[in-house]
Structures are given as structure tokens and as C-alpha cells.
């Protein structure tokens, strides 16, 4: 699925459209301090439940930042990344459908577009319910993410999803039992906290009574 043949690192270009590094200075308790931080885009994430199939709809994809994090934790070398020792699959995540807020559209509209692009379901914004807002990366970016919930049916499926342009995203359907195991076992599959929290919210608020 990843189909990755080479990986290397380089310095961050100053005009990156995704990440801008800064040092913030402040005086606290009369002491001057500073903090190194990253400006990144805010984002949306959507808990998708297919009621026809009684399946939660998630996405699998290769995440460069996760791949980097896994190798860094194992003190692997980035000088010449050994794809045999560190296969790209170690950087694959299972997540909620999500997207960055990089357009001047409503957040719900961006969520609607991500559901269509990544998962292939065509829904109207009025079917998307607000769940909660939170800030992630509190030590590095403090970016906001808005979480939504949307129920879909097989009749809403208009394409196979998978993302736009060069994105390689696999749509994954989890049974209620599989999703429950995921939250009971914790972060297997490199799943981010937002995914685990979204599934917990689903089981607390939306899952069928017998789930
Ligand atoms: O350095 C980068 C960063 C992004 N992209 C592109 O921008 C897209 C952004 O994807 P999108 O689907 O809009 O957002 P996500 O990558 O799904 O990320 C969001 O959802 C994640 C899961 O909740 C959060 O962890 C992230 O912070 C949040 O931005 C990517 O697919 C790439 O095409 C790049 O090409 N280079």
C-alpha cells in the first residue's frame, strides 16, 4: 500500500506552506523565557459510522512524521535510511478521516469535503454533527482540531475514496467489536489520540445499545 522506495531528510524550506517554526519570548514571574514552536494548520476530524453495515469508517495512510518518530525512538539513523530494517509500514497509521483547514470555507464544509475525498461518501453539511474542539501538540504547535460525527449509509457511497491528487489513503471499515478492542488495547496501529478519543466518544454516545 505504501509503495515507498527511498526516504531521506532535508532542512525545512522557509516557505513551507505547512509548517512555520518560531521562537516565542515572554516574561513570566519577572523572568524572561522562550519557547520554540511550530505554526501548523488547524484541522477537522470526522467519526464516520456506516449504519447500513454497522461499521466505523477509518483511514490508513503512511505518515512521514510517525515514521520519523518511530525511527527516532529506536535511535535509527537518517543518514541513509535502511528500508529493510525500518520498513515504511512502521509509519502507517489508522485514523479518523481528517483534513487541514487551509481554505476559506466553513469548517463543516471542509469536513464534508474530506468525507467525500478520503472515504467516498457524499453527505450534506446538515448531516455533520459537532462533537468537540481541542488543541493538540500543546508543547509544539497548539493547533486546534474540531471533531465531528456523521452517520452514512451505503446509498451515500459515490466513489471508493482514497484522497485527492497524490494522496494514498486506504479506507478501512471496523466492526463495532474491532473498534471496541482498539480503544481497550490503546494505541496499536500508530493511532493518534484523536482517533482513540473519537471512538470512545462514539461508544459513550452513539453506539447501538448492544455494542
Ligand atoms: O508537509 C506536508 C504536509 C501536508 N501535505 C499535503 O497536505 C495534505 C494534508 O492532508 P489533510 O488530509 O488535509 O490533513 P491530514 O494530513 O489528514 O492531517 C490532519 O488530521 C490529522 C489526524 O487527526 C492530524 O494529526 C493533523 O494534525 C491534521 O492536520 C496531505 O495529504 C498532503 O497532500 C504535504 O504535501 N506536505
mmCIF file of C-alpha atoms and ligand atoms in Angstrom:
data_model
loop_
_atom_site.group_PDB
_atom_site.id
_atom_site.type_symbol
_atom_site.label_atom_id
_atom_site.label_comp_id
_atom_site.label_asym_id
_atom_site.label_seq_id
_atom_site.Cartn_x
_atom_site.Cartn_y
_atom_site.Cartn_z
ATOM 1 C CA UNK A 1 0.000 0.000 0.000
ATOM 2 C CA UNK A 2 2.775 2.469 0.834
ATOM 3 C CA UNK A 3 4.911 1.663 -2.236
ATOM 4 C CA UNK A 4 7.844 3.711 -0.890
ATOM 5 C CA UNK A 5 11.295 3.073 -2.354
ATOM 6 C CA UNK A 6 13.515 5.771 -0.815
ATOM 7 C CA UNK A 7 13.434 8.049 2.246
ATOM 8 C CA UNK A 8 15.746 10.890 3.255
ATOM 9 C CA UNK A 9 15.706 14.083 5.340
ATOM 10 C CA UNK A 10 16.449 17.681 4.418
ATOM 11 C CA UNK A 11 16.209 21.119 6.041
ATOM 12 C CA UNK A 12 12.793 22.807 6.219
ATOM 13 C CA UNK A 13 12.425 25.417 3.455
ATOM 14 C CA UNK A 14 11.461 28.849 4.863
ATOM 15 C CA UNK A 15 8.417 28.977 2.575
ATOM 16 C CA UNK A 16 6.850 25.671 3.693
ATOM 17 C CA UNK A 17 3.057 26.007 3.304
ATOM 18 C CA UNK A 18 2.532 23.525 6.142
ATOM 19 C CA UNK A 19 4.979 24.271 8.974
ATOM 20 C CA UNK A 20 6.484 27.548 10.208
ATOM 21 C CA UNK A 21 8.953 27.422 13.102
ATOM 22 C CA UNK A 22 9.249 30.328 15.571
ATOM 23 C CA UNK A 23 10.793 31.186 18.929
ATOM 24 C CA UNK A 24 8.322 32.978 21.218
ATOM 25 C CA UNK A 25 9.692 35.162 24.020
ATOM 26 C CA UNK A 26 7.767 36.092 27.166
ATOM 27 C CA UNK A 27 8.260 37.359 30.693
ATOM 28 C CA UNK A 28 6.717 35.202 33.429
ATOM 29 C CA UNK A 29 7.096 35.931 37.130
ATOM 30 C CA UNK A 30 9.618 38.581 36.156
ATOM 31 C CA UNK A 31 11.780 36.029 34.335
ATOM 32 C CA UNK A 32 12.341 36.172 30.596
ATOM 33 C CA UNK A 33 11.640 32.823 28.972
ATOM 34 C CA UNK A 34 11.325 31.496 25.473
ATOM 35 C CA UNK A 35 9.602 28.627 23.720
ATOM 36 C CA UNK A 36 10.288 27.082 20.335
ATOM 37 C CA UNK A 37 7.100 26.381 18.474
ATOM 38 C CA UNK A 38 5.565 25.463 15.151
ATOM 39 C CA UNK A 39 2.683 27.143 13.380
ATOM 40 C CA UNK A 40 0.692 24.445 11.600
ATOM 41 C CA UNK A 41 -2.814 24.404 10.117
ATOM 42 C CA UNK A 42 -5.862 23.786 12.280
ATOM 43 C CA UNK A 43 -7.795 20.691 11.236
ATOM 44 C CA UNK A 44 -11.032 18.749 11.268
ATOM 45 C CA UNK A 45 -11.579 15.052 12.017
ATOM 46 C CA UNK A 46 -14.778 13.083 11.433
ATOM 47 C CA UNK A 47 -16.090 9.997 13.227
ATOM 48 C CA UNK A 48 -17.904 8.189 10.394
ATOM 49 C CA UNK A 49 -20.418 5.428 11.112
ATOM 50 C CA UNK A 50 -21.960 3.434 8.273
ATOM 51 C CA UNK A 51 -25.356 2.434 9.659
ATOM 52 C CA UNK A 52 -26.125 0.040 6.773
ATOM 53 C CA UNK A 53 -23.056 -2.031 7.540
ATOM 54 C CA UNK A 54 -22.775 -1.121 11.241
ATOM 55 C CA UNK A 55 -19.124 -0.282 10.610
ATOM 56 C CA UNK A 56 -16.916 2.614 11.646
ATOM 57 C CA UNK A 57 -15.092 4.049 8.654
ATOM 58 C CA UNK A 58 -11.431 4.961 9.221
ATOM 59 C CA UNK A 59 -8.401 5.616 7.022
ATOM 60 C CA UNK A 60 -4.937 4.054 6.791
ATOM 61 C CA UNK A 61 -2.020 6.004 5.387
ATOM 62 C CA UNK A 62 1.749 6.403 5.562
ATOM 63 C CA UNK A 63 2.603 9.294 7.889
ATOM 64 C CA UNK A 64 6.133 10.671 7.430
ATOM 65 C CA UNK A 65 6.103 12.269 10.904
ATOM 66 C CA UNK A 66 5.146 8.970 12.517
ATOM 67 C CA UNK A 67 7.783 7.075 10.511
ATOM 68 C CA UNK A 68 10.351 9.619 11.675
ATOM 69 C CA UNK A 69 9.139 9.324 15.264
ATOM 70 C CA UNK A 70 9.333 5.536 15.279
ATOM 71 C CA UNK A 71 12.910 5.541 13.932
ATOM 72 C CA UNK A 72 13.958 8.332 16.317
ATOM 73 C CA UNK A 73 12.595 6.339 19.290
ATOM 74 C CA UNK A 74 14.713 3.368 18.170
ATOM 75 C CA UNK A 75 17.731 5.619 17.639
ATOM 76 C CA UNK A 76 17.900 4.617 13.985
ATOM 77 C CA UNK A 77 19.955 6.605 11.502
ATOM 78 C CA UNK A 78 18.517 9.074 8.997
ATOM 79 C CA UNK A 79 21.807 9.440 7.087
ATOM 80 C CA UNK A 80 20.936 6.527 4.892
ATOM 81 C CA UNK A 81 17.546 5.174 5.875
ATOM 82 C CA UNK A 82 17.603 1.374 5.810
ATOM 83 C CA UNK A 83 14.197 0.356 4.450
ATOM 84 C CA UNK A 84 14.835 -3.288 5.335
ATOM 85 C CA UNK A 85 15.481 -2.526 8.987
ATOM 86 C CA UNK A 86 12.775 0.163 9.042
ATOM 87 C CA UNK A 87 10.071 -0.788 6.525
ATOM 88 C CA UNK A 88 7.646 2.037 5.614
ATOM 89 C CA UNK A 89 4.807 0.015 7.184
ATOM 90 C CA UNK A 90 6.053 1.104 10.640
ATOM 91 C CA UNK A 91 4.869 4.628 9.707
ATOM 92 C CA UNK A 92 1.350 3.620 8.689
ATOM 93 C CA UNK A 93 -1.493 4.852 10.900
ATOM 94 C CA UNK A 94 -5.158 4.045 11.391
ATOM 95 C CA UNK A 95 -7.036 7.314 11.929
ATOM 96 C CA UNK A 96 -10.295 9.146 11.657
ATOM 97 C CA UNK A 97 -10.989 10.785 8.307
ATOM 98 C CA UNK A 98 -9.365 14.218 8.700
ATOM 99 C CA UNK A 99 -8.132 17.276 6.886
ATOM 100 C CA UNK A 100 -6.364 20.566 7.360
ATOM 101 C CA UNK A 101 -8.215 23.897 7.383
ATOM 102 C CA UNK A 102 -6.338 25.636 4.590
ATOM 103 C CA UNK A 103 -9.224 27.176 2.631
ATOM 104 C CA UNK A 104 -11.664 29.976 3.382
ATOM 105 C CA UNK A 105 -14.646 27.660 3.731
ATOM 106 C CA UNK A 106 -16.631 26.732 6.827
ATOM 107 C CA UNK A 107 -15.048 24.006 8.952
ATOM 108 C CA UNK A 108 -18.106 21.791 8.407
ATOM 109 C CA UNK A 109 -17.787 22.240 4.648
ATOM 110 C CA UNK A 110 -14.125 21.185 4.866
ATOM 111 C CA UNK A 111 -15.228 18.148 6.905
ATOM 112 C CA UNK A 112 -17.857 17.348 4.236
ATOM 113 C CA UNK A 113 -15.205 17.507 1.508
ATOM 114 C CA UNK A 114 -12.806 15.228 3.419
ATOM 115 C CA UNK A 115 -15.564 12.624 3.931
ATOM 116 C CA UNK A 116 -16.081 12.613 0.156
ATOM 117 C CA UNK A 117 -12.411 12.752 -0.889
ATOM 118 C CA UNK A 118 -10.978 10.298 1.636
ATOM 119 C CA UNK A 119 -13.893 7.917 2.207
ATOM 120 C CA UNK A 120 -16.155 8.344 -0.840
ATOM 121 C CA UNK A 121 -19.405 9.293 0.938
ATOM 122 C CA UNK A 122 -21.433 12.265 -0.336
ATOM 123 C CA UNK A 123 -23.260 13.941 2.565
ATOM 124 C CA UNK A 124 -24.731 17.399 3.138
ATOM 125 C CA UNK A 125 -23.288 19.612 5.893
ATOM 126 C CA UNK A 126 -26.513 19.439 7.908
ATOM 127 C CA UNK A 127 -25.820 15.729 8.496
ATOM 128 C CA UNK A 128 -22.497 16.562 10.165
ATOM 129 C CA UNK A 129 -22.747 16.964 13.945
ATOM 130 C CA UNK A 130 -20.274 18.902 16.076
ATOM 131 C CA UNK A 131 -18.628 16.768 18.758
ATOM 132 C CA UNK A 132 -15.816 18.738 20.422
ATOM 133 C CA UNK A 133 -12.862 21.045 19.861
ATOM 134 C CA UNK A 134 -9.422 20.525 21.364
ATOM 135 C CA UNK A 135 -5.794 21.574 20.937
ATOM 136 C CA UNK A 136 -3.109 19.085 20.044
ATOM 137 C CA UNK A 137 0.659 19.372 20.203
ATOM 138 C CA UNK A 138 0.407 21.622 23.281
ATOM 139 C CA UNK A 139 4.203 21.651 23.584
ATOM 140 C CA UNK A 140 4.892 22.313 19.911
ATOM 141 C CA UNK A 141 2.002 23.743 17.877
ATOM 142 C CA UNK A 142 -1.159 24.148 19.984
ATOM 143 C CA UNK A 143 -3.166 23.664 16.780
ATOM 144 C CA UNK A 144 -6.934 23.360 17.044
ATOM 145 C CA UNK A 145 -8.839 20.349 15.807
ATOM 146 C CA UNK A 146 -12.633 20.224 15.519
ATOM 147 C CA UNK A 147 -14.158 16.750 15.766
ATOM 148 C CA UNK A 148 -17.425 15.878 14.030
ATOM 149 C CA UNK A 149 -19.748 12.877 13.825
ATOM 150 C CA UNK A 150 -21.563 11.756 10.712
ATOM 151 C CA UNK A 151 -23.751 8.741 10.007
ATOM 152 C CA UNK A 152 -23.658 7.447 6.445
ATOM 153 C CA UNK A 153 -25.362 4.615 4.567
ATOM 154 C CA UNK A 154 -24.301 2.511 1.597
ATOM 155 C CA UNK A 155 -26.593 4.721 -0.523
ATOM 156 C CA UNK A 156 -24.296 7.729 0.217
ATOM 157 C CA UNK A 157 -21.237 5.959 -1.231
ATOM 158 C CA UNK A 158 -20.404 7.604 -4.563
ATOM 159 C CA UNK A 159 -16.759 6.568 -5.060
ATOM 160 C CA UNK A 160 -14.059 4.476 -3.412
ATOM 161 C CA UNK A 161 -12.392 7.442 -1.635
ATOM 162 C CA UNK A 162 -8.643 7.292 -1.230
ATOM 163 C CA UNK A 163 -7.825 11.004 -1.277
ATOM 164 C CA UNK A 164 -7.073 13.541 -3.979
ATOM 165 C CA UNK A 165 -4.024 14.159 -6.186
ATOM 166 C CA UNK A 166 -1.061 12.149 -4.876
ATOM 167 C CA UNK A 167 -2.674 11.050 -1.617
ATOM 168 C CA UNK A 168 -2.567 7.285 -0.982
ATOM 169 C CA UNK A 169 -5.275 6.620 1.562
ATOM 170 C CA UNK A 170 -6.936 3.288 2.244
ATOM 171 C CA UNK A 171 -10.489 3.224 3.585
ATOM 172 C CA UNK A 172 -10.836 0.745 6.466
ATOM 173 C CA UNK A 173 -14.128 -0.460 7.930
ATOM 174 C CA UNK A 174 -14.064 -1.607 11.549
ATOM 175 C CA UNK A 175 -16.804 -3.681 13.123
ATOM 176 C CA UNK A 176 -18.043 -2.453 16.489
ATOM 177 C CA UNK A 177 -16.158 -5.309 18.162
ATOM 178 C CA UNK A 178 -12.924 -4.398 16.368
ATOM 179 C CA UNK A 179 -13.306 -0.716 17.271
ATOM 180 C CA UNK A 180 -14.005 -1.596 20.893
ATOM 181 C CA UNK A 181 -10.849 -3.742 21.025
ATOM 182 C CA UNK A 182 -8.889 -0.795 19.659
ATOM 183 C CA UNK A 183 -9.909 1.500 22.498
ATOM 184 C CA UNK A 184 -9.472 -1.246 25.080
ATOM 185 C CA UNK A 185 -5.948 -2.055 23.908
ATOM 186 C CA UNK A 186 -4.821 1.545 23.397
ATOM 187 C CA UNK A 187 -2.742 2.938 20.595
ATOM 188 C CA UNK A 188 -1.947 -0.038 18.398
ATOM 189 C CA UNK A 189 -1.711 0.761 14.658
ATOM 190 C CA UNK A 190 0.012 4.100 15.466
ATOM 191 C CA UNK A 191 -3.437 5.588 16.013
ATOM 192 C CA UNK A 192 -3.363 9.208 17.205
ATOM 193 C CA UNK A 193 -5.153 10.248 20.419
ATOM 194 C CA UNK A 194 -7.882 11.960 18.356
ATOM 195 C CA UNK A 195 -8.866 8.606 16.830
ATOM 196 C CA UNK A 196 -8.986 6.816 20.174
ATOM 197 C CA UNK A 197 -10.920 9.703 21.733
ATOM 198 C CA UNK A 198 -13.374 9.780 18.818
ATOM 199 C CA UNK A 199 -14.057 6.049 19.151
ATOM 200 C CA UNK A 200 -14.524 6.400 22.918
ATOM 201 C CA UNK A 201 -16.972 9.281 22.316
ATOM 202 C CA UNK A 202 -18.844 7.071 19.827
ATOM 203 C CA UNK A 203 -19.176 4.221 22.323
ATOM 204 C CA UNK A 204 -20.273 6.626 25.073
ATOM 205 C CA UNK A 205 -22.825 8.487 22.949
ATOM 206 C CA UNK A 206 -23.838 6.810 19.702
ATOM 207 C CA UNK A 207 -23.122 3.084 19.575
ATOM 208 C CA UNK A 208 -26.144 0.775 19.340
ATOM 209 C CA UNK A 209 -27.222 -0.407 22.820
ATOM 210 C CA UNK A 210 -25.989 -3.957 22.207
ATOM 211 C CA UNK A 211 -22.472 -2.866 21.115
HETATM 212 O O1 LIG B 1 4.330 18.601 4.726
HETATM 213 C C1 LIG B 1 3.268 18.342 4.146
HETATM 214 C C2 LIG B 1 2.044 18.360 4.800
HETATM 215 C C3 LIG B 1 0.901 18.112 4.091
HETATM 216 N N1 LIG B 1 0.969 17.850 2.765
HETATM 217 C C4 LIG B 1 -0.254 17.635 1.973
HETATM 218 O O2 LIG B 1 -1.360 18.159 2.662
HETATM 219 C C5 LIG B 1 -2.308 17.152 2.870
HETATM 220 C C6 LIG B 1 -2.942 17.371 4.212
HETATM 221 O O3 LIG B 1 -3.783 16.373 4.362
HETATM 222 P P1 LIG B 1 -5.188 16.523 5.051
HETATM 223 O O4 LIG B 1 -5.943 15.261 4.741
HETATM 224 O O5 LIG B 1 -5.806 17.844 4.734
HETATM 225 O O6 LIG B 1 -4.817 16.564 6.622
HETATM 226 P P2 LIG B 1 -4.242 15.384 7.448
HETATM 227 O O7 LIG B 1 -2.905 15.006 6.910
HETATM 228 O O8 LIG B 1 -5.258 14.285 7.498
HETATM 229 O O9 LIG B 1 -3.981 15.906 8.937
HETATM 230 C C7 LIG B 1 -4.951 16.344 9.889
HETATM 231 O O10 LIG B 1 -5.514 15.281 10.653
HETATM 232 C C8 LIG B 1 -4.610 14.550 11.487
HETATM 233 C C9 LIG B 1 -5.389 13.453 12.173
HETATM 234 O O11 LIG B 1 -6.343 13.952 13.068
HETATM 235 C C10 LIG B 1 -3.917 15.471 12.486
HETATM 236 O O12 LIG B 1 -2.981 14.726 13.232
HETATM 237 C C11 LIG B 1 -3.225 16.587 11.719
HETATM 238 O O13 LIG B 1 -2.633 17.471 12.648
HETATM 239 C C12 LIG B 1 -4.233 17.315 10.833
HETATM 240 O O14 LIG B 1 -3.617 18.330 10.071
HETATM 241 C C13 LIG B 1 -1.532 15.848 2.753
HETATM 242 O O15 LIG B 1 -2.307 14.765 2.374
HETATM 243 C C14 LIG B 1 -0.525 16.186 1.686
HETATM 244 O O16 LIG B 1 -1.131 16.065 0.417
HETATM 245 C C15 LIG B 1 2.166 17.814 2.129
HETATM 246 O O17 LIG B 1 2.219 17.553 0.934
HETATM 247 N N2 LIG B 1 3.300 18.072 2.832
#
